[in-house]
PDB file of C-alpha atoms and ligand atoms in Angstrom:
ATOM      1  CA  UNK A   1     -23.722 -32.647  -2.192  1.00 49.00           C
ATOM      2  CA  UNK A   2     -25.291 -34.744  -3.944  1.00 50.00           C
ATOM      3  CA  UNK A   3     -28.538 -32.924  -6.025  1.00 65.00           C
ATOM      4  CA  UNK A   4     -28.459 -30.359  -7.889  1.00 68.00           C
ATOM      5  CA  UNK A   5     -31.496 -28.562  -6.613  1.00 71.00           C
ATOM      6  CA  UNK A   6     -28.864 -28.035  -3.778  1.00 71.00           C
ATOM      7  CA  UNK A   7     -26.183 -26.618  -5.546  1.00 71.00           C
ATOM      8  CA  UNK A   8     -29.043 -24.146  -7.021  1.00 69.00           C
ATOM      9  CA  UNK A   9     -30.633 -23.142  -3.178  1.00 68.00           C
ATOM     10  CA  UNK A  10     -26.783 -23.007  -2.119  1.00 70.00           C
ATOM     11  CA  UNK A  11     -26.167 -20.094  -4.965  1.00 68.00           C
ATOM     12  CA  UNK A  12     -29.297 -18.509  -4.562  1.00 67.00           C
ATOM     13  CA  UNK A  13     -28.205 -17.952  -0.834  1.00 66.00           C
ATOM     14  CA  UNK A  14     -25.383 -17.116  -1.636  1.00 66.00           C
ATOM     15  CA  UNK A  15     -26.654 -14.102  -4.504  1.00 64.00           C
ATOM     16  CA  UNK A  16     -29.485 -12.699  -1.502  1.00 62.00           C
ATOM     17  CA  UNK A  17     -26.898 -12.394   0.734  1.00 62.00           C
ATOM     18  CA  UNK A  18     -24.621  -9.856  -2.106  1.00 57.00           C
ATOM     19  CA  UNK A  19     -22.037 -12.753  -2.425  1.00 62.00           C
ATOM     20  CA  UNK A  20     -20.739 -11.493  -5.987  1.00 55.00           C
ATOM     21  CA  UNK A  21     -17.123 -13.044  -6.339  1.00 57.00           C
ATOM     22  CA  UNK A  22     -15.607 -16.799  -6.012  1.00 61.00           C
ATOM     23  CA  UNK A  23     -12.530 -16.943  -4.512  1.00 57.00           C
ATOM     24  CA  UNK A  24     -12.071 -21.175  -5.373  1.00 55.00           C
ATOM     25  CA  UNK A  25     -10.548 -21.738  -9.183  1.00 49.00           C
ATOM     26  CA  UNK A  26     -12.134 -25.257  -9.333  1.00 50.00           C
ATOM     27  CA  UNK A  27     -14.895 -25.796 -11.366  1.00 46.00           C
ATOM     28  CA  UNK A  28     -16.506 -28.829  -9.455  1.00 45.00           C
ATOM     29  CA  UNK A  29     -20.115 -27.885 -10.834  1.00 45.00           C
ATOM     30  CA  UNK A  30     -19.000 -29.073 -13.994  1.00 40.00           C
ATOM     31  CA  UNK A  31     -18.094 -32.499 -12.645  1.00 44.00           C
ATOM     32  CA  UNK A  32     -19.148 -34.853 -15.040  1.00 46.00           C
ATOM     33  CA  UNK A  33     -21.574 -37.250 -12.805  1.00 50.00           C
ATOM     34  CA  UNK A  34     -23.511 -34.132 -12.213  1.00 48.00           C
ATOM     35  CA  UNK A  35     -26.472 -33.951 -14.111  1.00 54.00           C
ATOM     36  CA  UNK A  36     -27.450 -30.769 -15.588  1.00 49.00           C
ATOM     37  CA  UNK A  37     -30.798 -30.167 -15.832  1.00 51.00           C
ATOM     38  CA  UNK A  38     -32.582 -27.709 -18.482  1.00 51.00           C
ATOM     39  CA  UNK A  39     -33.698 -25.183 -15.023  1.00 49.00           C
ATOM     40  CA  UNK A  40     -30.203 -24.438 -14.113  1.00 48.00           C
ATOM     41  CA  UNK A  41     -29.614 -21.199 -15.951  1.00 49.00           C
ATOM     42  CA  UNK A  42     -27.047 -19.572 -13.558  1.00 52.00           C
ATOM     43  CA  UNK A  43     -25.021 -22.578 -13.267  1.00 51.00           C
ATOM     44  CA  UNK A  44     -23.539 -22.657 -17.306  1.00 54.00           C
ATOM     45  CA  UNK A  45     -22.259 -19.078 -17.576  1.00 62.00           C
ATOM     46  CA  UNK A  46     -20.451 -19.150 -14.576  1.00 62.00           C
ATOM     47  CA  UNK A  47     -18.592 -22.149 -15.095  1.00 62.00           C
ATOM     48  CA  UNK A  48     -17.737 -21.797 -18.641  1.00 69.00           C
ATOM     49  CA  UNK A  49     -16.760 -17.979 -17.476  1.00 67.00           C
ATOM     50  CA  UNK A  50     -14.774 -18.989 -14.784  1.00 65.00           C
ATOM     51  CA  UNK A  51     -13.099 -22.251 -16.908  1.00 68.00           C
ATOM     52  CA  UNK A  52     -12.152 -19.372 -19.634  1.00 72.00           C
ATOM     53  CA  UNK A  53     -10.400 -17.363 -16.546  1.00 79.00           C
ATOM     54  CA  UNK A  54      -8.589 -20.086 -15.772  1.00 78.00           C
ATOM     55  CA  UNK A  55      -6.774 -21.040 -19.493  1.00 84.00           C
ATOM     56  CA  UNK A  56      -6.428 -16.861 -19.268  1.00 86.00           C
ATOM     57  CA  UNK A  57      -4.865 -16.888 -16.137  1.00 87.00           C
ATOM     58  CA  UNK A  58      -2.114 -19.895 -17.408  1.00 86.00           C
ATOM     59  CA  UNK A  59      -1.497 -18.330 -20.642  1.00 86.00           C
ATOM     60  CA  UNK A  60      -1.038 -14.659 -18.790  1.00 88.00           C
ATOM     61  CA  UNK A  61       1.298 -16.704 -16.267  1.00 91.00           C
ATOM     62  CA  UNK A  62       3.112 -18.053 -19.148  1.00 90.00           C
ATOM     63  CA  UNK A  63       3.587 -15.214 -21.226  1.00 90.00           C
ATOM     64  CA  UNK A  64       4.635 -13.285 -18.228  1.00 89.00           C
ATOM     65  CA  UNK A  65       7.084 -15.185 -17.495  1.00 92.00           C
ATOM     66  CA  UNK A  66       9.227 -15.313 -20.779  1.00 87.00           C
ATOM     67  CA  UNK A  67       9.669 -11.451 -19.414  1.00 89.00           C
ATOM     68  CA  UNK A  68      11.334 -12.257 -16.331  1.00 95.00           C
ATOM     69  CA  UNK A  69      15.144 -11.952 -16.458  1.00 96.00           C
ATOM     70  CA  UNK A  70      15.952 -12.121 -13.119  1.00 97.00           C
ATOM     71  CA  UNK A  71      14.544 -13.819  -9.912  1.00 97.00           C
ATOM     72  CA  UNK A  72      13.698  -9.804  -8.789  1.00 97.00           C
ATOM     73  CA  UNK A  73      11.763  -9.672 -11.992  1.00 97.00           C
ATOM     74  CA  UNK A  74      10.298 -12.778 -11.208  1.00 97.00           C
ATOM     75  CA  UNK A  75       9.294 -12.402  -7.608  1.00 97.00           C
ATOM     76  CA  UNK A  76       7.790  -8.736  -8.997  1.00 96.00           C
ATOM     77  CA  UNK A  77       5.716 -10.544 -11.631  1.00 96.00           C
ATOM     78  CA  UNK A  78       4.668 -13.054  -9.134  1.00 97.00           C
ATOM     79  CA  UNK A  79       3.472 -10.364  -6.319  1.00 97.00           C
ATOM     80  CA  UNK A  80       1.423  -8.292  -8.979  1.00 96.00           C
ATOM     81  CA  UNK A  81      -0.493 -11.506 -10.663  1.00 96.00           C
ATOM     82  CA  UNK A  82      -3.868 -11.620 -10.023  1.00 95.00           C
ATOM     83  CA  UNK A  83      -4.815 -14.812 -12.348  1.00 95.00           C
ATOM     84  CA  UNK A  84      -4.668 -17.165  -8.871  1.00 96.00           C
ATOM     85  CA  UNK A  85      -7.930 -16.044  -6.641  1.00 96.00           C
ATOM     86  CA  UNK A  86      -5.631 -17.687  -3.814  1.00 97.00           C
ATOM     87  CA  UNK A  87      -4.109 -14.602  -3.848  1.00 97.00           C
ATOM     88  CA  UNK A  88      -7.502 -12.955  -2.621  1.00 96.00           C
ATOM     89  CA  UNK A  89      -7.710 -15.185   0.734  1.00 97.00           C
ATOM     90  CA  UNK A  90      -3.299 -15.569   1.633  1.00 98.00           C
ATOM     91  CA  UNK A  91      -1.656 -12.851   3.462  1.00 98.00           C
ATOM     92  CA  UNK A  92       1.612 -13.147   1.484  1.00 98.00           C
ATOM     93  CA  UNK A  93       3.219 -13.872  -1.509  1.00 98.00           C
ATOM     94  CA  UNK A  94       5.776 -16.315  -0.459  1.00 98.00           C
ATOM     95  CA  UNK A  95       8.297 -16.380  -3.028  1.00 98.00           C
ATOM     96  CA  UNK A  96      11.614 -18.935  -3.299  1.00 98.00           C
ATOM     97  CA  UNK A  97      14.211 -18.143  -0.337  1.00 98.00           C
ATOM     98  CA  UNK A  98      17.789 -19.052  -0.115  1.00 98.00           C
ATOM     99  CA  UNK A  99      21.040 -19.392  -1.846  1.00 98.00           C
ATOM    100  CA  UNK A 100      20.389 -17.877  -5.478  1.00 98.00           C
ATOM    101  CA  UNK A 101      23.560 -20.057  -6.502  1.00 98.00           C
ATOM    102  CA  UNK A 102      22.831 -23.212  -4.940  1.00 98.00           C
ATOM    103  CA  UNK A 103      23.441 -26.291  -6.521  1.00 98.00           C
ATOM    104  CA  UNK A 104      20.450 -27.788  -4.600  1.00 98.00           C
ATOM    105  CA  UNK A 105      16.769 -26.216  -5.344  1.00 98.00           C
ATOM    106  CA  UNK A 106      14.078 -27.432  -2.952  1.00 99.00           C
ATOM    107  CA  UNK A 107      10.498 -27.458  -3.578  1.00 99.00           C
ATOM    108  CA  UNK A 108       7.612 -27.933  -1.267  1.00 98.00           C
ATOM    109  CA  UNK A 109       4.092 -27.677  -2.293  1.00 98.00           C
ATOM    110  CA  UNK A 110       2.459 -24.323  -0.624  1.00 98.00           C
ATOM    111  CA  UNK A 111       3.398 -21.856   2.048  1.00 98.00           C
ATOM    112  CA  UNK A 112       0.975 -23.213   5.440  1.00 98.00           C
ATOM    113  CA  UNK A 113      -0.285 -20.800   8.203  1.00 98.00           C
ATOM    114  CA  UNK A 114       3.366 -19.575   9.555  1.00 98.00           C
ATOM    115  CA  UNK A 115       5.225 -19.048   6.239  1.00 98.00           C
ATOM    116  CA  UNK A 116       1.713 -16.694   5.183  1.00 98.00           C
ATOM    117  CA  UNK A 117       1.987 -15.197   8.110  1.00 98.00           C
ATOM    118  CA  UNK A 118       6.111 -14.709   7.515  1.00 98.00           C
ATOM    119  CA  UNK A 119       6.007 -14.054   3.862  1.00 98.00           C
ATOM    120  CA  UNK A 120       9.112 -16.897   3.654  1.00 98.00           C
ATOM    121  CA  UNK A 121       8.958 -21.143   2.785  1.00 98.00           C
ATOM    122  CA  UNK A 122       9.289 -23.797   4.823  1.00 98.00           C
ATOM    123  CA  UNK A 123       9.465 -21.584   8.118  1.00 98.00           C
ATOM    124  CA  UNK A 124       6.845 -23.548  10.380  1.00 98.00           C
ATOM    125  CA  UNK A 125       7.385 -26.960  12.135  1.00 98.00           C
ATOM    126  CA  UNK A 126       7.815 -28.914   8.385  1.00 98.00           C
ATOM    127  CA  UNK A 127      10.328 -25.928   8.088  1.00 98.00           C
ATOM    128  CA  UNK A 128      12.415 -26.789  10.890  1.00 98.00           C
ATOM    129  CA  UNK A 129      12.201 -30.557  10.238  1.00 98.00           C
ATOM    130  CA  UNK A 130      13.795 -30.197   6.644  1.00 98.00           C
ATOM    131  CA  UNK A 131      16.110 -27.930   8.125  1.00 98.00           C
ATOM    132  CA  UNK A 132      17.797 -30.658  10.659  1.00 98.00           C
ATOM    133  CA  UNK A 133      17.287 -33.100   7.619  1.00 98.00           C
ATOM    134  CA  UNK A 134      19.651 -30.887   5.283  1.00 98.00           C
ATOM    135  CA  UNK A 135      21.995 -30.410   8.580  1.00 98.00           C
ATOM    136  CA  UNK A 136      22.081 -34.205   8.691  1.00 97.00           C
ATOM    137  CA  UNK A 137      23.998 -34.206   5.449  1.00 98.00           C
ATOM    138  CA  UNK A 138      25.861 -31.312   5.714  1.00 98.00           C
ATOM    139  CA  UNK A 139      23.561 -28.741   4.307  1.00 98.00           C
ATOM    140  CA  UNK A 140      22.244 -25.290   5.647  1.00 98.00           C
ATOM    141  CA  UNK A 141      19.304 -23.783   5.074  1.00 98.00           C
ATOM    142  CA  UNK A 142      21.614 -20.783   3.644  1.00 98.00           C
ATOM    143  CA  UNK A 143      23.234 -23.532   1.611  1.00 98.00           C
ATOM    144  CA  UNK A 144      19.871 -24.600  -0.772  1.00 98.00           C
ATOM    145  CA  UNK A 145      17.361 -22.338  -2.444  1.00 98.00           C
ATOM    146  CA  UNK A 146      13.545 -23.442  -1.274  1.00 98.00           C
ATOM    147  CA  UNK A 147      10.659 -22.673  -3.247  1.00 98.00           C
ATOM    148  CA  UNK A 148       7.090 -23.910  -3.074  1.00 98.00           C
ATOM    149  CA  UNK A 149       4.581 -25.230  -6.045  1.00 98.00           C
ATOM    150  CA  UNK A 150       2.048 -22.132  -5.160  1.00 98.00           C
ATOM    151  CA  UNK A 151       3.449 -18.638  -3.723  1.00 98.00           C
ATOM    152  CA  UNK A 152      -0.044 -18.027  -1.666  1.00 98.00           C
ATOM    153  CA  UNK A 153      -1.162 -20.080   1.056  1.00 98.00           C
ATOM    154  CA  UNK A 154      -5.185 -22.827   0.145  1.00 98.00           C
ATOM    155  CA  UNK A 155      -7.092 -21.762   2.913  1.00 97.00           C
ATOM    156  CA  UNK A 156      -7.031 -24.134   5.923  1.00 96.00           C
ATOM    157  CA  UNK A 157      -4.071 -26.041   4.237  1.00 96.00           C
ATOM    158  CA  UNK A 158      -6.401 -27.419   1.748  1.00 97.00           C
ATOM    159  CA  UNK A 159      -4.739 -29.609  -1.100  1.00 95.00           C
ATOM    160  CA  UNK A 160      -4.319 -27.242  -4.078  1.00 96.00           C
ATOM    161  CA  UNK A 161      -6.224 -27.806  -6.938  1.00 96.00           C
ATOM    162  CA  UNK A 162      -4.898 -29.100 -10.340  1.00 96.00           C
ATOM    163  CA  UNK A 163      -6.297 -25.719 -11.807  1.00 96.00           C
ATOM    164  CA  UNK A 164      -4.166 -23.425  -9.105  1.00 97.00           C
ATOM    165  CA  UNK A 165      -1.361 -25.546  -9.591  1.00 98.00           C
ATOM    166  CA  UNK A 166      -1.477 -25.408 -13.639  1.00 97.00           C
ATOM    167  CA  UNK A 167      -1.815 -21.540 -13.001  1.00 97.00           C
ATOM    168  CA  UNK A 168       1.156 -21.033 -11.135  1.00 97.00           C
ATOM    169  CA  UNK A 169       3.476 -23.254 -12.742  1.00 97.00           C
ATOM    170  CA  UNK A 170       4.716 -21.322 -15.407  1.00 97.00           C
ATOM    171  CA  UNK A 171       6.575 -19.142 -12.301  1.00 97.00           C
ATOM    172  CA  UNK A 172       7.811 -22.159 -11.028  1.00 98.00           C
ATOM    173  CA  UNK A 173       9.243 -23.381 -13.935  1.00 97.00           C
ATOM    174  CA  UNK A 174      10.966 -20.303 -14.690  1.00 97.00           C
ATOM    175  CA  UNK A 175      12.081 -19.781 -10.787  1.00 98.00           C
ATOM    176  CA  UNK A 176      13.472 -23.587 -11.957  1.00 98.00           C
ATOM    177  CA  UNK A 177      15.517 -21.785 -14.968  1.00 97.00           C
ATOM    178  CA  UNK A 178      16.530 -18.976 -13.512  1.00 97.00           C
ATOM    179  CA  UNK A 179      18.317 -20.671  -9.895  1.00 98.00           C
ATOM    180  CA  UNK A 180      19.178 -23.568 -12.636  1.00 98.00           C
ATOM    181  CA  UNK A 181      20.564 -25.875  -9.616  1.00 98.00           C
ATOM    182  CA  UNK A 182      22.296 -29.227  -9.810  1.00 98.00           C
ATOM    183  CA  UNK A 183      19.819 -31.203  -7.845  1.00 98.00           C
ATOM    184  CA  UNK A 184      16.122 -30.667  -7.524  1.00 98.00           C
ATOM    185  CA  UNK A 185      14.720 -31.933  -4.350  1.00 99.00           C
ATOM    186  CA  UNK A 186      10.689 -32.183  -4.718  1.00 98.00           C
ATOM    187  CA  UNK A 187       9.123 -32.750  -1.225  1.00 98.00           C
ATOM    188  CA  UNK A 188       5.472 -34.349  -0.937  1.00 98.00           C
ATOM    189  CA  UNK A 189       2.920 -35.225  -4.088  1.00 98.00           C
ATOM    190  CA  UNK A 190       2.061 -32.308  -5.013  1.00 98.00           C
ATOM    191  CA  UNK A 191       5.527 -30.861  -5.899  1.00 98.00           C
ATOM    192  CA  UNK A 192       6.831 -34.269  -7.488  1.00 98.00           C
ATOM    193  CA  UNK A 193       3.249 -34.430  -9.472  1.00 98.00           C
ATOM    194  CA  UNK A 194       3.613 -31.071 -10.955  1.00 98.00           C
ATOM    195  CA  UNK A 195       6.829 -31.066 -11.744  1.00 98.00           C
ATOM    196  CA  UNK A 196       8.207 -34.250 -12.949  1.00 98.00           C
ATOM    197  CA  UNK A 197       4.197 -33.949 -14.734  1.00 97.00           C
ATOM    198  CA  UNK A 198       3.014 -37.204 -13.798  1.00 97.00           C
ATOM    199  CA  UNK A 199       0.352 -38.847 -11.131  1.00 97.00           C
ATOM    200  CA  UNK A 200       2.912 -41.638  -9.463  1.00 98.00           C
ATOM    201  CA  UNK A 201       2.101 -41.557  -6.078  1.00 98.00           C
ATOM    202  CA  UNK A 202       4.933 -40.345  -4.270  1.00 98.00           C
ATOM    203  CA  UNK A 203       5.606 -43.630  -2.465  1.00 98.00           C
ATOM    204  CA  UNK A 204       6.132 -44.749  -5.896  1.00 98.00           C
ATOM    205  CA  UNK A 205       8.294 -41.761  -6.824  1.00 98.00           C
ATOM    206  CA  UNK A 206      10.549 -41.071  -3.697  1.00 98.00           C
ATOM    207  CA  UNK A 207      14.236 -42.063  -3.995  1.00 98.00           C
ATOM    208  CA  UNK A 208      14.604 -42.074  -7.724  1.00 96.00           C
ATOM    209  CA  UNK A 209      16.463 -39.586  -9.669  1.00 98.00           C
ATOM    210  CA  UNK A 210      13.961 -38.795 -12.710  1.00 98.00           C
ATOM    211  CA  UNK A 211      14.905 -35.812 -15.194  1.00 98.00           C
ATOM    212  CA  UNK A 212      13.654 -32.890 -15.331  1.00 98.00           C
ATOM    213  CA  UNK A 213      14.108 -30.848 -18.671  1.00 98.00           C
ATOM    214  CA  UNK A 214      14.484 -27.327 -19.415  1.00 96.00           C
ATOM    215  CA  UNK A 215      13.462 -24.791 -21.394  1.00 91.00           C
ATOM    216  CA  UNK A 216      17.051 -24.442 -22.924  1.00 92.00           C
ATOM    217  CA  UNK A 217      17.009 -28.895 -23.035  1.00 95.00           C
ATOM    218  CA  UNK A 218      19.508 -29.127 -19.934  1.00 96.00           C
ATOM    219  CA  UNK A 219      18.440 -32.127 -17.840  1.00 98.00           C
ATOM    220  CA  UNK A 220      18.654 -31.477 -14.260  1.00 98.00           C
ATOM    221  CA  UNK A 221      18.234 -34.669 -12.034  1.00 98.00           C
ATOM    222  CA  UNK A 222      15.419 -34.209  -9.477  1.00 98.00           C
ATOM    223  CA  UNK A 223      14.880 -36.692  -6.567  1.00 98.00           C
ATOM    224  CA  UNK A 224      11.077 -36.425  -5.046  1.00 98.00           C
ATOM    225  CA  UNK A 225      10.913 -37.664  -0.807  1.00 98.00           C
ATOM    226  CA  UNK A 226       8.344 -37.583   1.314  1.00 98.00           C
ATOM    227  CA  UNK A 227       7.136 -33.819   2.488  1.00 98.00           C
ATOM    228  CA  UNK A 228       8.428 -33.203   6.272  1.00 98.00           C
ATOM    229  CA  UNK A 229       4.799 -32.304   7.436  1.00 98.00           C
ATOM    230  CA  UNK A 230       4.196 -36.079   6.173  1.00 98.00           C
ATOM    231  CA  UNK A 231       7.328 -37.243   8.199  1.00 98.00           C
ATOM    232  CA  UNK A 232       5.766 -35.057  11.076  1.00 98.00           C
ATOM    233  CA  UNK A 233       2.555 -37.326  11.332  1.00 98.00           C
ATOM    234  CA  UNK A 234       4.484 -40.313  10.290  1.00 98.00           C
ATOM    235  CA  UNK A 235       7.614 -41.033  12.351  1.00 98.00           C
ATOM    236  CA  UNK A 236       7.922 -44.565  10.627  1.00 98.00           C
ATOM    237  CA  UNK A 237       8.754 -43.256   7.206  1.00 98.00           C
ATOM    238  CA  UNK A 238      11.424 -41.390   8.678  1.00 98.00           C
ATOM    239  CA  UNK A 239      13.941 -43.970   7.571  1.00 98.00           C
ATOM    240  CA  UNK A 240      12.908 -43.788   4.071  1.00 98.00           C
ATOM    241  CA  UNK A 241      13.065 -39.774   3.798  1.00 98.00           C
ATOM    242  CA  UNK A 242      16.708 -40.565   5.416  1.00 97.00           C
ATOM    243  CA  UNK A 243      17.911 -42.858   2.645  1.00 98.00           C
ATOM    244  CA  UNK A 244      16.629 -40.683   0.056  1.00 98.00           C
ATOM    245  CA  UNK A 245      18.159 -37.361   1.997  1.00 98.00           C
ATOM    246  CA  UNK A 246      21.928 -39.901   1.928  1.00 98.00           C
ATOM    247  CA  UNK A 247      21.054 -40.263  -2.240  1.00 98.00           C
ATOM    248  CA  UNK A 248      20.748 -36.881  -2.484  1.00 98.00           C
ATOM    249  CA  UNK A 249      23.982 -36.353  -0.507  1.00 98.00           C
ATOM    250  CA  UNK A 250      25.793 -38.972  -2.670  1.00 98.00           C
ATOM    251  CA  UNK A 251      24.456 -37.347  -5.885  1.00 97.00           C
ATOM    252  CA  UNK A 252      26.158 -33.942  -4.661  1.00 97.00           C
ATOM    253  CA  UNK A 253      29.167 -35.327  -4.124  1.00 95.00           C
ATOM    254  CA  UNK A 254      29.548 -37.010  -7.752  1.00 93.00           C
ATOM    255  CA  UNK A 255      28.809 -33.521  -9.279  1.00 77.00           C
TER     256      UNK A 255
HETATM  257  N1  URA B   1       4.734 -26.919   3.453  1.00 64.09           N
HETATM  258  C1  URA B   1       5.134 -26.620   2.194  1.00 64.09           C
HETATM  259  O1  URA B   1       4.938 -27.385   1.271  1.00 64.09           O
HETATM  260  N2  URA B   1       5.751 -25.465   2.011  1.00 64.09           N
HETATM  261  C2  URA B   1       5.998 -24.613   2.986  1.00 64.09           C
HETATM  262  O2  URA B   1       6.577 -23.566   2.696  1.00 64.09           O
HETATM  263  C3  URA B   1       5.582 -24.948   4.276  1.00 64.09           C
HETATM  264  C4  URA B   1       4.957 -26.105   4.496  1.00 64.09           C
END
């Protein structure tokens, strides 16, 4: 969309036709090559109300977090936030799953269209791929806790937004604290991007053992690989995902 006369007819459809919520955190009508002309009265006071949600919704996340004690606590905190409008279009929370002691902590980017529908991570086709992955080196899925970047599902698989995942982060970072694992094992872009906070490309990232810090200033080593619904579409990097699954597997060993 390129004019803004468009964006304008779009919204006025959109108010005749009693649309009176969004359910999308990003603010891409503030994009900076848009101009803004002087008519465009409805467009300002949404966006700047809907940017203040969003630094709401983070510092809400945040601050409920420092109240969560337990991974119960957590998951409860998690399933009653409304500050993520994802929430208004997923069928389920999908919270971490797994070993609540285990040394290695997995983390995917967002539950897809079977692990909505299942309320659990990493329980579709990518789910079963990581699983005979982990079996390759020894691992079960009872073995690892798995967790994803967002607990509610973009609609259609979308990418998530840097707003939805700066949202949600605080519960991820204290999911992080609370399992407190040996290894972190960040699967695909997105989890490697919010995490380790950077914008490497993960072809750039994969295989390396980067720290991650705490809260408390332990360093936990976290290894980012390419995400199995990736490896799904491309066979070829297989062999990569493989030598990074054998560092991880060496790295285990050493502890
Ligand atoms: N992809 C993810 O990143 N997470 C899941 O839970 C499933 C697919």
């Amino acid at each position: 969309m390129e004019d803004i006369t468009d964006i304008q007819n779009i919204l006025q459809f959109y108010i005749s036709a009693g649309v009176d919520q969004t359910c999308g955190d990003d603010i891409c009508l503030l994009k900076k090559d848009v101009q803004q002309p002087q008519t465009a009265p409805l467009l300002r006071p949404a966006t700047t109300r809907l940017a203040q949600d969003m630094t709401a919704s983070r510092q809400n996340a945040r601050e409920l977090c420092t109240k969560a004690e337990t991974l119960d606590e957590l998951r409860q905190l998690v399933s009653s936030f409304d500050g993520c409008a994802l929430k208004l279009t997923a069928k389920s929370t999908v919270f971490g799953d797994g070993n609540k002691n285990a040394d290695v902590m997995i983390i995917g980017e967002a539950p897809g269209a079977d692990e909505d529908r299942i309320g659990l991570p990493f329980v579709g086709r990518s789910g079963r791929l990581l699983e005979k992955m982990l079996s390759a080196i020894g691992l079960k899925r009872e073995d690892v806790y798995i967790t994803n970047v967002l607990p509610w599902r973009p609609p259609g698989n979308r990418t998530p937004t840097d707003a939805e995942i700066a949202v949600c982060l605080p519960f991820l970072k204290r999911q992080i604290e609370l399992i407190n694992p040996k290894i972190i094992l960040l699967l695909g872009g997105s989890a490697a991007n919010a995490v380790l906070d950077n914008t490497d490309s993960i072809s750039r990232l994969r295989g390396h053992f980067l720290d991650y810090t705490l809260s408390t200033k332990t360093v936990i080593p976290a290894l980012a690989s390419f995400h199995p619904a990736f490896l799904l579409r491309n066979s070829a990097q297989k062999a990569k995902a493989w030598t990074d699954f054998l560092r991880l597997f060496k790295k285990l060993k050493e502890n």
